[in-house]
Amino acid sequence: MKNIILLIFVLAALSVTRAQTAPVDTSGLGRIKYEALNNPKAIKTLSYLCNVFGPRLMWSPEYNKAAVWIESSLKEWNIPDVYFEDINRKGKSWSLKKYHASVIEPYSMNLIVNPKCWSPGTQGTIKSEAVYFKASKTEEFEKYRGKLKGKIVLISDPIPQRMAMRPMVSRFNDDTLNALSNYTIPTKEEKLLAEEQEKKNNKLYVEYFSFFSKKVAFCKEEGAALILDAGARQYGTNIAWGNISAVMPNDIFDYLIKYAGDPDIPESLPQMVVSTEQYNTIIDMLSENIQVMIETNLEVEKNGAADGFNVIAEIPGTDLKDEIVMLGGHLDSYTSANGVVDNGTGVVACIEALRIIKSLGIQPRRTIRIALWGAEEEGLVGSKYHIDKHFKNGNEKLCAYFNMDFGVGRFRGIYAEENVRAASVFKDWISALNDEKFKTVCLSIVKNSDQESFYDAGLPGFAFIQDPLDYMRIYHTNMDYLDRVPQDDLNQNVYILSAFAWFAANMKTNLQ
Ligand SMILES: [Zn+2]
């Protein structure tokens, strides 16, 4: 008897939870799909954004020009509300004008170089000797006192090359997607352990990076002309983070990017990265006591401290217009290439979603807002500020936020950020889309982009599970160009992002 009562109880509970996920409004879906897949504008918008304006470093003239063009495009598509939102963080206005480097002795070798963001220039072309600053502790610096003046200093150790046996491009297979679907939320103890480990890792990182800042400080003191670093990838692909400051970092972000763009941090030495293969070659030559002469020039434009902003645009809702459905992707990028898969594709997918819904004349109940974030690379600055202004201290209610910033790989599902209720709703939306390649809901929290700002604020912010393709090889590198974008993936992602915005804007329930 007890079991029967218990069974009835469980069934009743189950029927209640399932009943609560309301039917999905698929009214506009067919037309959204047709517009996204049969009349796509994404690749055209992407190529103009990235190839005409180039890299969009935060606070740079290029970022501002790209934002103005986006604003005028959205207005051309009759998007009623488009505006720039100051992010309350000033930064250095900087852009690259010219740069090159070549070994000229003992033989000619044109170097694949990329300047670090916000690096000062070399004040014209310099020809100088290369010196390998080989030191693993500060006591070893003394060996180089008086030997670095006017020299081109190789600051890091050579990077041992390993054969890249993994495929250049990959897609998630069913095993991986099933594992994501079966992900279980860690226990409190497991989370505490993971946090402890993360703290330990951060401490080691900061110690490691602080040592490099000390090396830079020493080079500055000794009057070195330029610092070269290894590009950290293979086959001529370089990652160039921010210029290493001579000021000790408090965390990884300070070191990698924040200090470099901060107007209050003293200027450091000119710095560029060289392709790892060539960097290791120069070190080898120097270890054979061969004199290596390098000719180089780095010209930059600096316009002092500038304001930064997000680009915000929206289609107002009707009866639920005070509830906001947001789509977002950061607009800022690094400078070694044109910031296409990081994150031009995310920006364009948000723009397209808004254009499509507006062009169809379908009216959402809730307001649909896109945010093209500023200063994501500098620590999620734009999204954090928007949340404080609109949802923490403002009178707006966020219904849901969807982020795109893991490259252009096809959406295969969504991370539900441990939000069991949202996971259940997403399963309904996924069955409504009926797309065999988009079916995974994973309860995991995923960090390292603007959805994290929403999660940290206790707001329903989500990111999509995307096929990795070659993202990990390309993001932040000198190969982040349009050729890396498979159009079908981009158009499919535009369709799914638009559909999720539409579902959320009209749903009878909420995700919290
Ligand atoms: Zn990104």
XYZ file of C-alpha atoms and ligand atoms in Angstrom:
513
model
C 0.000 0.000 0.000
C 2.765 2.390 1.070
C 4.499 1.760 -2.286
C 1.312 2.496 -4.279
C 0.819 5.799 -2.377
C 4.501 6.601 -2.939
C 4.183 5.752 -6.670
C 1.088 7.971 -7.064
C 3.012 10.737 -5.255
C 6.039 10.462 -7.588
C 3.873 10.351 -10.711
C 1.951 13.398 -9.454
C 5.223 15.289 -8.846
C 6.513 14.328 -12.281
C 3.327 15.415 -14.041
C 3.484 18.743 -12.210
C 7.121 19.524 -13.290
C 6.587 18.446 -16.915
C 3.257 20.309 -17.009
C 5.084 23.460 -15.891
C 7.277 23.596 -19.055
C 4.678 25.328 -21.295
C 4.182 24.513 -24.982
C 6.711 26.184 -27.290
C 5.522 29.066 -29.506
C 6.670 27.799 -32.892
C 4.460 30.277 -34.777
C 7.288 32.266 -36.402
C 9.750 29.414 -36.528
C 9.323 28.374 -40.156
C 9.768 31.924 -41.397
C 12.780 32.495 -39.133
C 14.358 29.319 -40.501
C 13.675 30.302 -44.104
C 15.187 33.780 -43.624
C 18.265 32.469 -41.782
C 19.042 29.592 -44.151
C 17.648 30.754 -47.518
C 18.319 34.483 -47.328
C 21.414 34.609 -45.104
C 23.239 37.932 -44.683
C 25.597 36.713 -41.980
C 28.709 36.061 -44.063
C 28.374 39.358 -45.949
C 28.042 41.296 -42.696
C 30.954 39.352 -41.198
C 33.287 39.931 -44.106
C 32.572 43.690 -44.125
C 32.908 43.981 -40.340
C 36.202 42.093 -40.150
C 37.895 42.771 -43.478
C 37.033 46.473 -43.770
C 37.665 47.545 -40.157
C 40.346 44.970 -39.217
C 41.226 44.107 -35.601
C 38.880 45.691 -32.989
C 41.119 46.177 -29.975
C 39.191 47.755 -27.118
C 39.351 51.555 -27.021
C 41.001 51.640 -30.486
C 39.841 53.815 -33.428
C 39.137 50.561 -35.321
C 36.742 49.370 -32.610
C 34.909 52.690 -32.708
C 34.633 52.735 -36.515
C 33.297 49.166 -36.558
C 30.718 50.099 -33.895
C 29.532 53.127 -35.881
C 29.097 50.945 -38.978
C 27.142 48.341 -36.990
C 24.902 51.091 -35.611
C 24.139 52.451 -39.090
C 23.533 48.925 -40.462
C 21.074 48.115 -37.657
C 19.262 51.394 -38.309
C 19.112 50.570 -42.026
C 17.401 47.325 -40.971
C 14.848 49.441 -39.048
C 15.969 48.302 -35.641
C 14.320 51.022 -33.543
C 16.639 51.280 -30.539
C 20.394 51.241 -31.123
C 22.829 52.982 -28.781
C 26.369 53.006 -27.371
C 26.521 52.308 -23.637
C 29.591 53.624 -21.797
C 31.209 50.784 -19.778
C 32.686 53.053 -17.117
C 36.259 51.909 -17.854
C 38.802 54.031 -19.710
C 41.621 52.447 -21.696
C 44.523 53.322 -24.000
C 43.521 54.220 -27.542
C 46.120 52.363 -29.626
C 46.425 50.971 -33.118
C 49.089 49.378 -35.258
C 50.539 51.346 -38.167
C 53.466 49.279 -39.403
C 55.623 46.388 -38.189
C 58.190 43.928 -39.473
C 61.307 42.083 -38.354
C 64.012 40.142 -40.209
C 67.213 38.377 -39.309
C 69.812 40.108 -41.520
C 72.935 38.297 -40.270
C 74.344 35.654 -40.608
C 71.683 35.179 -43.336
C 68.329 36.669 -44.241
C 65.215 35.273 -42.572
C 61.939 37.223 -42.677
C 60.351 36.728 -39.261
C 56.635 35.989 -38.728
C 56.026 38.573 -36.001
C 53.015 40.099 -34.268
C 53.228 43.028 -31.850
C 51.745 42.599 -28.389
C 48.651 44.729 -27.832
C 49.347 48.273 -26.632
C 53.116 47.880 -27.144
C 54.981 51.172 -27.596
C 56.763 51.627 -30.945
C 60.505 51.344 -31.668
C 60.871 55.025 -32.720
C 61.917 54.023 -36.260
C 63.839 51.119 -37.738
C 66.475 49.532 -35.513
C 69.251 47.103 -36.431
C 70.644 45.361 -33.411
C 72.030 42.204 -31.952
C 69.789 39.483 -30.502
C 70.449 38.381 -26.911
C 68.862 35.354 -25.218
C 67.974 36.414 -21.629
C 68.349 32.941 -20.130
C 67.432 33.158 -16.443
C 65.176 31.109 -14.184
C 65.695 33.154 -11.037
C 66.409 36.832 -10.368
C 69.921 36.161 -9.083
C 70.834 35.146 -12.648
C 69.886 38.608 -13.959
C 73.296 39.992 -12.869
C 74.996 38.094 -15.708
C 73.218 40.435 -18.125
C 73.832 43.751 -16.385
C 75.348 46.191 -18.892
C 74.814 43.745 -21.770
C 71.260 44.557 -22.907
C 71.440 48.253 -23.822
C 69.930 48.800 -27.266
C 69.709 45.021 -27.800
C 66.830 42.862 -29.033
C 66.134 40.545 -26.118
C 64.620 37.042 -26.408
C 62.884 36.858 -23.061
C 61.452 33.351 -22.843
C 62.992 29.902 -23.176
C 62.612 27.954 -26.437
C 59.381 25.945 -26.696
C 60.004 22.229 -27.304
C 58.116 21.168 -30.439
C 55.805 18.196 -30.315
C 54.217 16.602 -33.400
C 50.598 17.809 -33.518
C 48.942 14.407 -33.900
C 45.415 15.676 -33.225
C 43.294 16.529 -36.284
C 43.488 20.212 -37.288
C 39.665 20.486 -37.333
C 37.214 18.413 -35.284
C 33.487 18.053 -34.557
C 31.898 16.541 -31.465
C 30.959 12.883 -31.893
C 28.033 11.132 -30.195
C 30.203 9.798 -27.375
C 31.295 13.284 -26.400
C 27.774 14.684 -26.693
C 26.340 11.811 -24.638
C 28.948 12.419 -21.967
C 27.872 16.077 -21.877
C 24.215 15.059 -21.628
C 25.016 12.727 -18.726
C 26.995 15.349 -16.851
C 25.964 15.467 -13.183
C 26.236 18.545 -10.981
C 29.248 18.162 -8.636
C 28.621 17.892 -4.903
C 29.509 20.743 -2.536
C 32.676 18.841 -1.492
C 33.732 18.295 -5.115
C 33.203 22.001 -5.835
C 35.270 23.031 -2.815
C 38.084 20.757 -3.941
C 37.932 22.181 -7.476
C 38.023 25.744 -6.097
C 41.045 24.872 -3.924
C 42.820 23.461 -6.959
C 41.939 26.530 -9.034
C 43.329 28.793 -6.318
C 46.575 26.783 -6.267
C 46.845 26.961 -10.079
C 46.238 30.723 -10.068
C 48.930 31.190 -7.452
C 51.432 29.248 -9.591
C 50.395 31.198 -12.706
C 50.845 34.540 -10.962
C 54.284 33.481 -9.642
C 55.280 32.392 -13.190
C 54.015 35.561 -14.860
C 55.427 37.806 -12.104
C 58.862 36.443 -12.910
C 58.412 37.557 -16.520
C 57.358 41.007 -15.357
C 60.601 41.124 -13.347
C 62.564 40.168 -16.483
C 60.824 42.971 -18.405
C 61.537 45.424 -15.582
C 65.229 44.459 -15.715
C 65.356 44.863 -19.512
C 63.740 48.290 -19.153
C 66.238 49.297 -16.498
C 69.083 48.124 -18.763
C 67.746 50.032 -21.774
C 66.910 47.132 -24.100
C 65.440 48.233 -27.470
C 62.840 45.495 -28.060
C 61.663 42.272 -26.428
C 60.856 39.190 -28.507
C 58.798 36.283 -27.217
C 57.778 32.956 -28.759
C 54.406 32.856 -30.564
C 53.292 29.784 -28.579
C 51.653 27.962 -31.474
C 53.044 25.906 -34.385
C 53.383 26.327 -38.178
C 53.829 30.068 -37.980
C 50.677 30.724 -35.940
C 51.248 33.339 -33.217
C 49.291 34.331 -30.131
C 50.123 37.907 -29.079
C 48.547 38.847 -25.750
C 48.916 42.281 -24.158
C 52.283 43.974 -23.771
C 54.040 42.627 -20.663
C 54.184 45.359 -18.048
C 57.103 45.902 -15.658
C 54.497 46.125 -12.849
C 53.845 42.891 -10.900
C 50.445 41.329 -11.747
C 47.870 40.400 -9.085
C 46.172 37.888 -11.351
C 46.443 36.229 -14.755
C 44.270 38.839 -16.453
C 46.469 41.685 -15.178
C 49.431 40.038 -16.857
C 47.865 38.809 -20.086
C 45.937 41.895 -21.044
C 44.553 44.261 -18.383
C 47.726 46.144 -17.407
C 48.734 46.641 -21.044
C 45.600 48.657 -21.867
C 45.331 50.470 -18.544
C 46.229 54.185 -18.863
C 47.362 54.255 -15.199
C 50.020 51.557 -15.715
C 53.432 52.929 -16.794
C 54.457 52.222 -20.388
C 56.631 49.134 -20.872
C 59.180 48.194 -23.577
C 58.254 47.471 -27.219
C 57.399 43.776 -27.572
C 56.556 41.367 -30.392
C 56.080 37.617 -30.686
C 57.862 35.530 -33.307
C 56.691 32.213 -34.726
C 57.890 29.497 -32.379
C 59.852 27.665 -35.064
C 61.838 30.819 -35.940
C 62.206 31.826 -32.271
C 63.723 28.432 -31.437
C 66.030 28.733 -34.467
C 67.446 32.069 -33.267
C 68.035 30.599 -29.786
C 69.896 27.668 -31.398
C 72.114 30.054 -33.390
C 72.897 32.094 -30.278
C 73.760 28.934 -28.334
C 76.363 28.244 -31.073
C 77.818 31.725 -30.300
C 76.710 32.961 -33.698
C 76.034 36.710 -33.720
C 72.464 37.267 -34.912
C 71.560 40.755 -36.192
C 67.900 41.700 -36.491
C 66.388 44.654 -38.346
C 62.930 45.667 -37.143
C 60.439 48.507 -36.962
C 57.243 48.832 -34.942
C 55.102 51.882 -35.554
C 51.949 52.486 -33.515
C 49.410 55.282 -33.069
C 48.551 56.271 -29.484
C 45.712 58.657 -28.652
C 45.774 58.672 -24.851
C 42.970 57.432 -22.587
C 39.594 56.777 -24.250
C 36.097 55.827 -23.136
C 34.838 52.345 -23.890
C 31.322 51.220 -24.762
C 28.997 48.339 -25.539
C 26.779 48.445 -28.634
C 23.183 47.768 -27.563
C 20.160 47.323 -29.826
C 16.664 46.050 -29.182
C 13.177 45.276 -30.458
C 10.726 46.349 -27.740
C 8.229 43.746 -26.557
C 4.511 44.209 -25.952
C 2.702 42.996 -22.832
C 5.898 41.699 -21.255
C 8.214 44.432 -22.540
C 9.822 45.031 -19.142
C 11.187 41.521 -19.268
C 14.336 41.312 -21.356
C 15.616 38.454 -23.512
C 19.256 39.078 -24.371
C 21.675 37.759 -26.984
C 25.322 38.711 -26.695
C 28.824 38.341 -28.043
C 31.850 40.533 -27.482
C 32.869 43.024 -30.189
C 36.435 43.616 -29.052
C 39.272 41.465 -30.354
C 43.039 41.052 -30.289
C 45.225 42.616 -32.983
C 47.154 39.816 -34.697
C 44.409 39.233 -37.278
C 40.803 40.397 -37.893
C 39.020 38.840 -34.886
C 36.702 36.740 -37.067
C 36.018 33.561 -35.048
C 36.814 35.526 -31.892
C 34.384 37.039 -31.970
C 33.123 38.522 -35.229
C 30.935 35.439 -35.745
C 29.230 35.898 -32.353
C 28.617 39.586 -33.060
C 27.171 38.907 -36.501
C 24.947 36.069 -35.260
C 23.360 38.475 -32.731
C 22.923 41.207 -35.370
C 21.383 38.727 -37.804
C 18.947 37.376 -35.197
C 17.629 40.881 -34.593
C 17.541 41.705 -38.338
C 15.623 38.512 -39.122
C 12.973 38.955 -36.403
C 12.513 42.617 -37.383
C 12.380 41.878 -41.119
C 9.611 39.299 -40.591
C 7.493 41.816 -38.713
C 6.754 39.258 -36.005
C 6.194 40.906 -32.627
C 7.751 39.376 -29.494
C 5.973 39.694 -26.129
C 9.225 40.375 -24.261
C 11.881 42.863 -25.385
C 14.692 41.234 -27.387
C 18.025 42.993 -26.820
C 21.430 42.279 -28.327
C 24.631 43.354 -26.586
C 27.899 43.556 -28.504
C 30.132 43.718 -25.472
C 33.147 45.881 -24.980
C 36.280 44.806 -23.087
C 35.404 41.115 -22.782
C 39.041 40.284 -23.355
C 40.012 42.632 -20.518
C 37.868 40.779 -17.972
C 34.193 40.730 -19.040
C 34.073 44.475 -18.281
C 31.188 45.466 -20.594
C 28.784 42.696 -19.540
C 29.449 43.165 -15.822
C 28.725 46.869 -16.118
C 25.503 46.282 -18.089
C 24.237 43.830 -15.463
C 24.950 46.254 -12.611
C 23.249 49.117 -14.442
C 20.173 47.306 -15.803
C 19.446 44.244 -13.659
C 21.088 44.860 -10.280
C 20.440 48.538 -9.762
C 17.986 49.064 -12.583
C 14.334 48.144 -12.783
C 14.648 45.700 -15.635
C 14.024 41.965 -15.300
C 16.182 39.575 -17.273
C 14.300 36.623 -18.677
C 17.308 34.897 -20.263
C 20.722 35.670 -21.815
C 22.317 33.625 -24.600
C 26.026 34.085 -25.408
C 27.993 33.143 -28.524
C 31.764 33.231 -28.182
C 33.204 29.747 -28.686
C 34.130 30.209 -32.324
C 31.860 29.548 -35.286
C 31.456 25.783 -34.851
C 27.889 24.531 -35.266
C 25.652 24.651 -32.191
C 25.229 21.078 -30.915
C 23.346 21.948 -27.746
C 23.441 24.252 -24.754
C 25.052 24.469 -21.302
C 22.315 24.983 -18.677
C 24.622 26.336 -15.927
C 23.213 23.918 -13.274
C 19.751 25.394 -13.881
C 17.600 22.245 -13.895
C 14.446 24.205 -14.723
C 16.076 25.838 -17.752
C 17.460 22.462 -18.869
C 13.937 21.082 -18.983
C 12.652 24.050 -20.994
C 15.608 23.793 -23.406
C 14.732 20.145 -24.037
C 11.270 21.272 -25.157
C 12.783 23.904 -27.462
C 15.219 21.389 -28.884
C 12.444 18.955 -29.708
C 10.503 21.821 -31.315
C 13.517 22.580 -33.539
C 13.810 18.891 -34.391
C 17.414 19.225 -35.586
C 19.343 15.927 -35.313
C 22.609 17.844 -34.894
C 21.306 20.063 -32.106
C 20.081 17.912 -29.282
C 22.376 18.102 -26.249
C 21.612 19.809 -22.933
C 24.491 19.758 -20.453
C 23.993 20.932 -16.863
C 27.565 22.119 -16.574
C 28.670 25.669 -15.807
C 30.872 27.051 -18.601
C 33.123 30.042 -17.995
C 35.517 32.290 -19.927
C 33.034 34.518 -21.646
C 30.192 36.922 -20.913
C 27.635 34.319 -19.818
C 29.885 34.013 -16.731
C 28.991 37.580 -15.707
C 25.303 36.604 -15.678
C 25.902 33.356 -13.789
C 28.003 35.199 -11.189
C 25.142 37.699 -10.745
C 22.643 34.853 -10.199
C 20.971 35.582 -13.542
C 19.950 33.014 -16.218
C 22.829 33.338 -18.695
C 23.738 30.488 -21.049
C 26.267 29.532 -23.738
C 25.940 27.023 -26.556
C 27.817 23.756 -27.003
C 29.683 24.306 -30.264
C 31.745 22.002 -32.495
C 35.360 22.923 -31.736
C 36.458 22.933 -35.436
C 39.926 24.602 -35.301
C 38.978 27.262 -32.721
C 41.685 26.372 -30.188
C 44.318 26.776 -32.903
C 42.896 30.038 -34.229
C 41.493 32.227 -31.489
C 43.669 35.232 -30.543
C 46.135 34.321 -33.322
C 47.464 35.782 -36.560
C 45.317 33.290 -38.494
C 41.872 34.428 -37.315
C 40.604 35.362 -40.797
C 37.382 34.847 -42.758
C 38.574 31.636 -44.457
C 38.194 29.909 -41.119
C 34.390 30.294 -41.244
C 32.236 27.495 -42.682
C 29.127 29.418 -43.835
C 26.679 26.577 -43.090
C 27.769 26.475 -39.461
C 27.336 30.230 -39.147
C 23.876 30.245 -40.765
C 22.693 27.301 -38.660
C 23.858 29.125 -35.522
C 22.009 32.273 -36.608
C 18.830 30.199 -37.047
C 19.115 28.520 -33.628
C 20.050 31.774 -31.839
C 17.069 33.557 -33.464
C 14.757 30.662 -32.557
C 15.912 30.641 -28.921
C 15.387 34.416 -28.707
C 11.877 33.975 -30.140
C 10.985 31.060 -27.851
C 12.206 32.940 -24.775
C 10.465 36.168 -25.786
C 7.107 34.410 -26.023
C 7.316 31.663 -23.430
C 4.603 31.466 -20.770
C 7.050 30.533 -18.065
C 10.503 31.714 -17.011
C 13.908 30.138 -16.586
C 14.564 30.916 -12.929
Zn 36.096 35.614 -27.330
